[in-house]
Structure formats: structure tokens, C-alpha cells
GROMACS .gro file of C-alpha atoms in nm:
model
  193
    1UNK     CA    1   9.021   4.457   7.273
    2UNK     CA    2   9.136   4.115   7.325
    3UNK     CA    3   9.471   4.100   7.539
    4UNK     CA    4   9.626   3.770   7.416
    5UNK     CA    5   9.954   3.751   7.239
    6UNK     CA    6   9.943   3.742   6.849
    7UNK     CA    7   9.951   3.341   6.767
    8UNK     CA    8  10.319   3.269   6.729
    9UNK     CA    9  10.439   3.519   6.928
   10UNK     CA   10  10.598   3.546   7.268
   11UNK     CA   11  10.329   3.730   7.529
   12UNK     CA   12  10.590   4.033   7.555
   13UNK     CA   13  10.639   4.076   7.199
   14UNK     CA   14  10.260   4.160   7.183
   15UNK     CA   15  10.292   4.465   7.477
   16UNK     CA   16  10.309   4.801   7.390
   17UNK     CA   17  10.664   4.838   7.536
   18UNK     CA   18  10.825   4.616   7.288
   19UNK     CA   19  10.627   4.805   6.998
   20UNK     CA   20  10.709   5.136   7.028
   21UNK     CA   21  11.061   5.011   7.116
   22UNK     CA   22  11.038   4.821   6.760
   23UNK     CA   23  10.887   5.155   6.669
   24UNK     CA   24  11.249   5.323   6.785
   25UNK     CA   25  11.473   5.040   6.542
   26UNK     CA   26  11.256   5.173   6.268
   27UNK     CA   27  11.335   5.563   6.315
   28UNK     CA   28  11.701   5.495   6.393
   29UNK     CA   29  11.767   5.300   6.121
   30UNK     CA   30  11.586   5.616   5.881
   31UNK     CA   31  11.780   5.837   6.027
   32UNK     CA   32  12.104   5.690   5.935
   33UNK     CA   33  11.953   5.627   5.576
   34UNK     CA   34  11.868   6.013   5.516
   35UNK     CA   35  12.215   6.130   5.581
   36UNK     CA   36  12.337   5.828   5.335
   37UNK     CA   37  12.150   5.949   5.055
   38UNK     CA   38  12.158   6.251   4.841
   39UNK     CA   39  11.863   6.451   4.621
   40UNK     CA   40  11.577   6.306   4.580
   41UNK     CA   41  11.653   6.019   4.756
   42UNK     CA   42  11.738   6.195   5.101
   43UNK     CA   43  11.404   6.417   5.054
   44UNK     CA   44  11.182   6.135   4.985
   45UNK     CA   45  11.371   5.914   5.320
   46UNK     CA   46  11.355   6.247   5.509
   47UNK     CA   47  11.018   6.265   5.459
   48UNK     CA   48  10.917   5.913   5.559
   49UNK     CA   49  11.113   5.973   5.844
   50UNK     CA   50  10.898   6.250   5.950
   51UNK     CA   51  10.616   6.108   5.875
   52UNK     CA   52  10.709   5.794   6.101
   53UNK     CA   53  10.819   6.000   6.379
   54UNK     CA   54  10.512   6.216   6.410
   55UNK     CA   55  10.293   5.972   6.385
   56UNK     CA   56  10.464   5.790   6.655
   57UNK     CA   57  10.478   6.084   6.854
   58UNK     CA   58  10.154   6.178   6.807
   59UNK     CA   59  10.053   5.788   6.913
   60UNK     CA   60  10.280   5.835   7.232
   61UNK     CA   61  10.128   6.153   7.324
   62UNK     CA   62   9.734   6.040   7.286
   63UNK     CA   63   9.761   5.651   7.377
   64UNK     CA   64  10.086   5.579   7.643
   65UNK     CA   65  10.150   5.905   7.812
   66UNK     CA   66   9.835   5.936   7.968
   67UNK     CA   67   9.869   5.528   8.054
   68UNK     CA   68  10.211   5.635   8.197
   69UNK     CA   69  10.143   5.903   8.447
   70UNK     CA   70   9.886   5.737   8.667
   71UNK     CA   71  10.087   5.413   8.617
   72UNK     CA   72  10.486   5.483   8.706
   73UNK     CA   73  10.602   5.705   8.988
   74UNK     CA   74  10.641   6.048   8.917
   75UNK     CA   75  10.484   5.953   8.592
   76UNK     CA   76  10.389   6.301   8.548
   77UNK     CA   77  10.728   6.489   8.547
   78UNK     CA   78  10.855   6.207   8.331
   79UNK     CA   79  10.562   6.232   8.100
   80UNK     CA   80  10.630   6.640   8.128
   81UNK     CA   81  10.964   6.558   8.008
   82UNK     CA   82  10.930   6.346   7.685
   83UNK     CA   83  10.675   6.606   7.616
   84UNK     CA   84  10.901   6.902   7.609
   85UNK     CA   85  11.125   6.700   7.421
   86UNK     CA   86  10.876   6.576   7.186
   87UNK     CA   87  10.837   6.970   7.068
   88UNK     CA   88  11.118   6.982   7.025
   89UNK     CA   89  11.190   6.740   6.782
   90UNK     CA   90  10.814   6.887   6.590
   91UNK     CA   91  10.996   7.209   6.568
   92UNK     CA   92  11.334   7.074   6.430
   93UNK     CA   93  11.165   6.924   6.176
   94UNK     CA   94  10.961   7.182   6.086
   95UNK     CA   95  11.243   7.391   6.014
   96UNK     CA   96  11.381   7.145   5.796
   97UNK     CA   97  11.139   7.070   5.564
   98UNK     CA   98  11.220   7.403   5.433
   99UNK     CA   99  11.556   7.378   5.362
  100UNK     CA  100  11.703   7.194   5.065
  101UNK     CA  101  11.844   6.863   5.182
  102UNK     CA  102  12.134   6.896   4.993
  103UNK     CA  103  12.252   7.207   5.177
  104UNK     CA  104  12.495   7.232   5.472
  105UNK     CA  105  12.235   7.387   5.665
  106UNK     CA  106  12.069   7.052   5.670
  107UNK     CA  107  12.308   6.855   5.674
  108UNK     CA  108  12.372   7.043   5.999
  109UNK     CA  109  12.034   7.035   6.133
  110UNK     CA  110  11.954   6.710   6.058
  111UNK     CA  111  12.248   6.585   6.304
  112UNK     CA  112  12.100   6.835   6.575
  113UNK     CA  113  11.772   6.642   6.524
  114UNK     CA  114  11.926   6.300   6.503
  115UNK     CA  115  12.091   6.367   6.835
  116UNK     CA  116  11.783   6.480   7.005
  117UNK     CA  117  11.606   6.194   6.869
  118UNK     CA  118  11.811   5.937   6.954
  119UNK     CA  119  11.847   6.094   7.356
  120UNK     CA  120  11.472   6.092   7.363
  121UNK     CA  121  11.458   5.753   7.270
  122UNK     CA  122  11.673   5.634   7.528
  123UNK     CA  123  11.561   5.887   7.787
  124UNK     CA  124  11.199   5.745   7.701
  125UNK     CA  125  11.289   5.388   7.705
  126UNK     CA  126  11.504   5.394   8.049
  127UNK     CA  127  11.270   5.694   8.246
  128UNK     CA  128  10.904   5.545   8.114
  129UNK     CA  129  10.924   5.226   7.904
  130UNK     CA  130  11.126   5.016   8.195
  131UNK     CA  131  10.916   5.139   8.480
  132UNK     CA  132  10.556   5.055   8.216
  133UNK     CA  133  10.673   4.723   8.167
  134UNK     CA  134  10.757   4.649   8.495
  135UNK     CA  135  10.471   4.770   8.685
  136UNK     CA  136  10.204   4.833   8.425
  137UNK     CA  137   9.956   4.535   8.362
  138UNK     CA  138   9.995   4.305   8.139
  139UNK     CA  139   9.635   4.307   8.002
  140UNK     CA  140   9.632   4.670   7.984
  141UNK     CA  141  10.026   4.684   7.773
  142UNK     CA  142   9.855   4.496   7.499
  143UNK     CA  143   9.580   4.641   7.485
  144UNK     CA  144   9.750   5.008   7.451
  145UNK     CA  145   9.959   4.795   7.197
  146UNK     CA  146   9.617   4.721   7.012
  147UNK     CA  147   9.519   5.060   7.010
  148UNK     CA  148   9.886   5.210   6.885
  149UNK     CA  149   9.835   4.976   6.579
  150UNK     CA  150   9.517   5.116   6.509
  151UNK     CA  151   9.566   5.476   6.589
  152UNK     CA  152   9.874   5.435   6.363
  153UNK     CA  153   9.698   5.267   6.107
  154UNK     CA  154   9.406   5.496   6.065
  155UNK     CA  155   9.682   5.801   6.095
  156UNK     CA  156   9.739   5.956   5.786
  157UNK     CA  157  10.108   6.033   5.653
  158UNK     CA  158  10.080   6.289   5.335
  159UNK     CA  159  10.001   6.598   5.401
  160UNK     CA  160   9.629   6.731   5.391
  161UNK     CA  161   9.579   6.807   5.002
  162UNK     CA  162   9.490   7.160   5.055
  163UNK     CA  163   9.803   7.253   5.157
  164UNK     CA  164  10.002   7.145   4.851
  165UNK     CA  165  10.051   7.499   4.703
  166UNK     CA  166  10.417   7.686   4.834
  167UNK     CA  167  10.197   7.925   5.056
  168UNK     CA  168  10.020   7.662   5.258
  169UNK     CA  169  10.353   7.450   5.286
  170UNK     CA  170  10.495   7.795   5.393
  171UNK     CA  171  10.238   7.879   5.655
  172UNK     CA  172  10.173   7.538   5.793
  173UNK     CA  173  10.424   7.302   5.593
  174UNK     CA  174  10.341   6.889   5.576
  175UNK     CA  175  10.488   6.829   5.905
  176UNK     CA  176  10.198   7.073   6.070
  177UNK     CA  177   9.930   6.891   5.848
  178UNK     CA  178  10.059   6.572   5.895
  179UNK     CA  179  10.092   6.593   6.307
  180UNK     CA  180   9.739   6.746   6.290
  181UNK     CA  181   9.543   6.486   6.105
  182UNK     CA  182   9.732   6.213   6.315
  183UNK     CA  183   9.592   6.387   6.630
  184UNK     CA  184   9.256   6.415   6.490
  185UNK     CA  185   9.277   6.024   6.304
  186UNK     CA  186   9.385   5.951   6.704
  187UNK     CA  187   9.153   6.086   6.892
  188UNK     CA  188   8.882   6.005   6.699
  189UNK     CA  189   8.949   5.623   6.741
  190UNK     CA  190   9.010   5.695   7.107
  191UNK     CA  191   8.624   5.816   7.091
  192UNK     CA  192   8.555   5.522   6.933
  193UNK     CA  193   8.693   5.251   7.186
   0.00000   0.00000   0.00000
């Protein structure tokens, strides 16, 4: 993987950091837009949302977080951290892919989740982005960047077509599917390089 900036872009706009932070104007900006919409609308913004988000989860769990904890101090309690909140957030949503995004219980939920994502985000960019960028290597940040375009690429966001029926989406549900191919479309590339 070649480490040099994009042409026509600043080195530091080519780094992982600033990616997944671009990554974070993207989700904030859907999660707004789901509670602005209503019906079909809402579902179809909810679920890019959580398609977006797990993916970029998953891409955080299997690319940065292992760069982070031999990089930052104390990167493993701070990668421990974002973790826990991380399954969190898969469980939230989860849950509300099965309600009707109409309903106040959604309505509800969904501000639960937009609150936790929105701490983890900052949480994540003050406790492990900051201390990546400042004492990770440059090389290495745009590399991982490299790789997060890939993995995210190659990750794929509808759920597996076997589970289209009410009692797969009921056992597993396209957030399950959707994580677990991500992981799988991941790691597999992470074989690869």
C-alpha cells in the first residue's frame, strides 16, 4: 500500500484519523435526517444509517483498534472502552429494527441511540483519534486509511438474502447479517494484505 497523499490533497486529509472522523460527519448528519423524516422515508434513512454505522464499526474494530493499542498509552483500556460501547450501540439497533419507526417507542429509542452515538464519537475522537494522530506514524495512518477504504468497500450493506423471510429477520434481523458479512468481507481482505 502506497502511503502518499491522494494527488490534490493535503498529506493529513489522506490519514486514517481524518477519515473515520469524515466517517463521524456522515453518521451525524443521518442521524438527524431519520428523526426528520416519517414512513418510509425514516425506515429507508434508518436503515442506511445502520448500515453505515456497522460497517464503520466493524472497520474500527478489525483495522484501527488493534493499530491503537500497541500505538497510544493505555491503548488497551481505551480500545476496551469504545468496544463496550460499540455493543452497545449493535444492540440498540438491533432492537430497533423491530419496531415500527413511526412509533413512540422509536422515536424514543432512536434518541437513546443517537446519544450514545454521538458520546462515542467524541469519546473516540478525544481518548484514541488525538493520541493516533499525534503519535502514530504517518506512513502507517494512511496506510490503515487505505485499508478502511477497502475493507469498507468490499463490506457488504443488505442483508444476506437468506434471511429475508420474517423468521430469519426475527432470529438474526439485517443488522446481525449485515455486521457479520462486514466482519467476514474484513477479515478476509486483512488475509489478503
Amino acid at each position: 500500500m502506497s502511503a502518499h497523499p491522494t494527488p490534490g490533497q493535503p498529506p493529513g486529509n489522506n490519514d486514517v484519523v481524518f477519515l473515520l472522523e469524515e466517517q463521524h460527519r456522515t453518521i451525524r448528519l443521518l442521524l438527524a435526517k431519520v428523526l426528520d423524516e416519517t414512513g418510509t422515508e425514516r425506515r429507508e434513512s434508518f436503515r442506511d444509517l445502520m448500515q453505515r454505522l456497522i460497517v464503520h464499526e466493524t472497520t474500527e474494530e478489525e483495522i484501527v483498534h488493534p493499530y491503537a493499542r500497541h500505538t497510544i498509552v493505555n491503548g488497551e483500556q481505551l480500545v476496551a472502552d469504545r468496544l463496550l460501547e460499540e455493543e452497545s450501540l449493535k444492540q440498540a439497533l438491533l432492537h430497533l429494527e423491530l419496531l415500527d419507526p413511526d412509533s413512540p417507542e422509536f422515536v424514543d429509542a432512536f434518541e437513546q441511540l443517537r446519544q450514545e452515538v454521538l458520546a462515542h464519537d467524541d469519546a473516540e475522537e478525544a481518548r484514541e483519534f488525538a493520541p493516533l494522530k499525534e503519535r502514530g506514524d504517518p506512513a502507517e495512518l494512511q496506510a490503515l486509511a487505505q485499508a478502511v477504504r477497502a475493507a469498507a468497500a468490499l463490506a457488504p450493506i443488505h442483508p444476506h438474502p437468506g434471511l429475508t423471510s420474517a423468521k430469519g429477520t426475527i432470529l438474526v434481523g439485517p443488522a446481525a447479517a449485515v455486521y457479520g458479512r462486514a466482519r467476514d468481507a474484513i477479515r478476509k481482505l486483512l488475509d489478503e494484505i
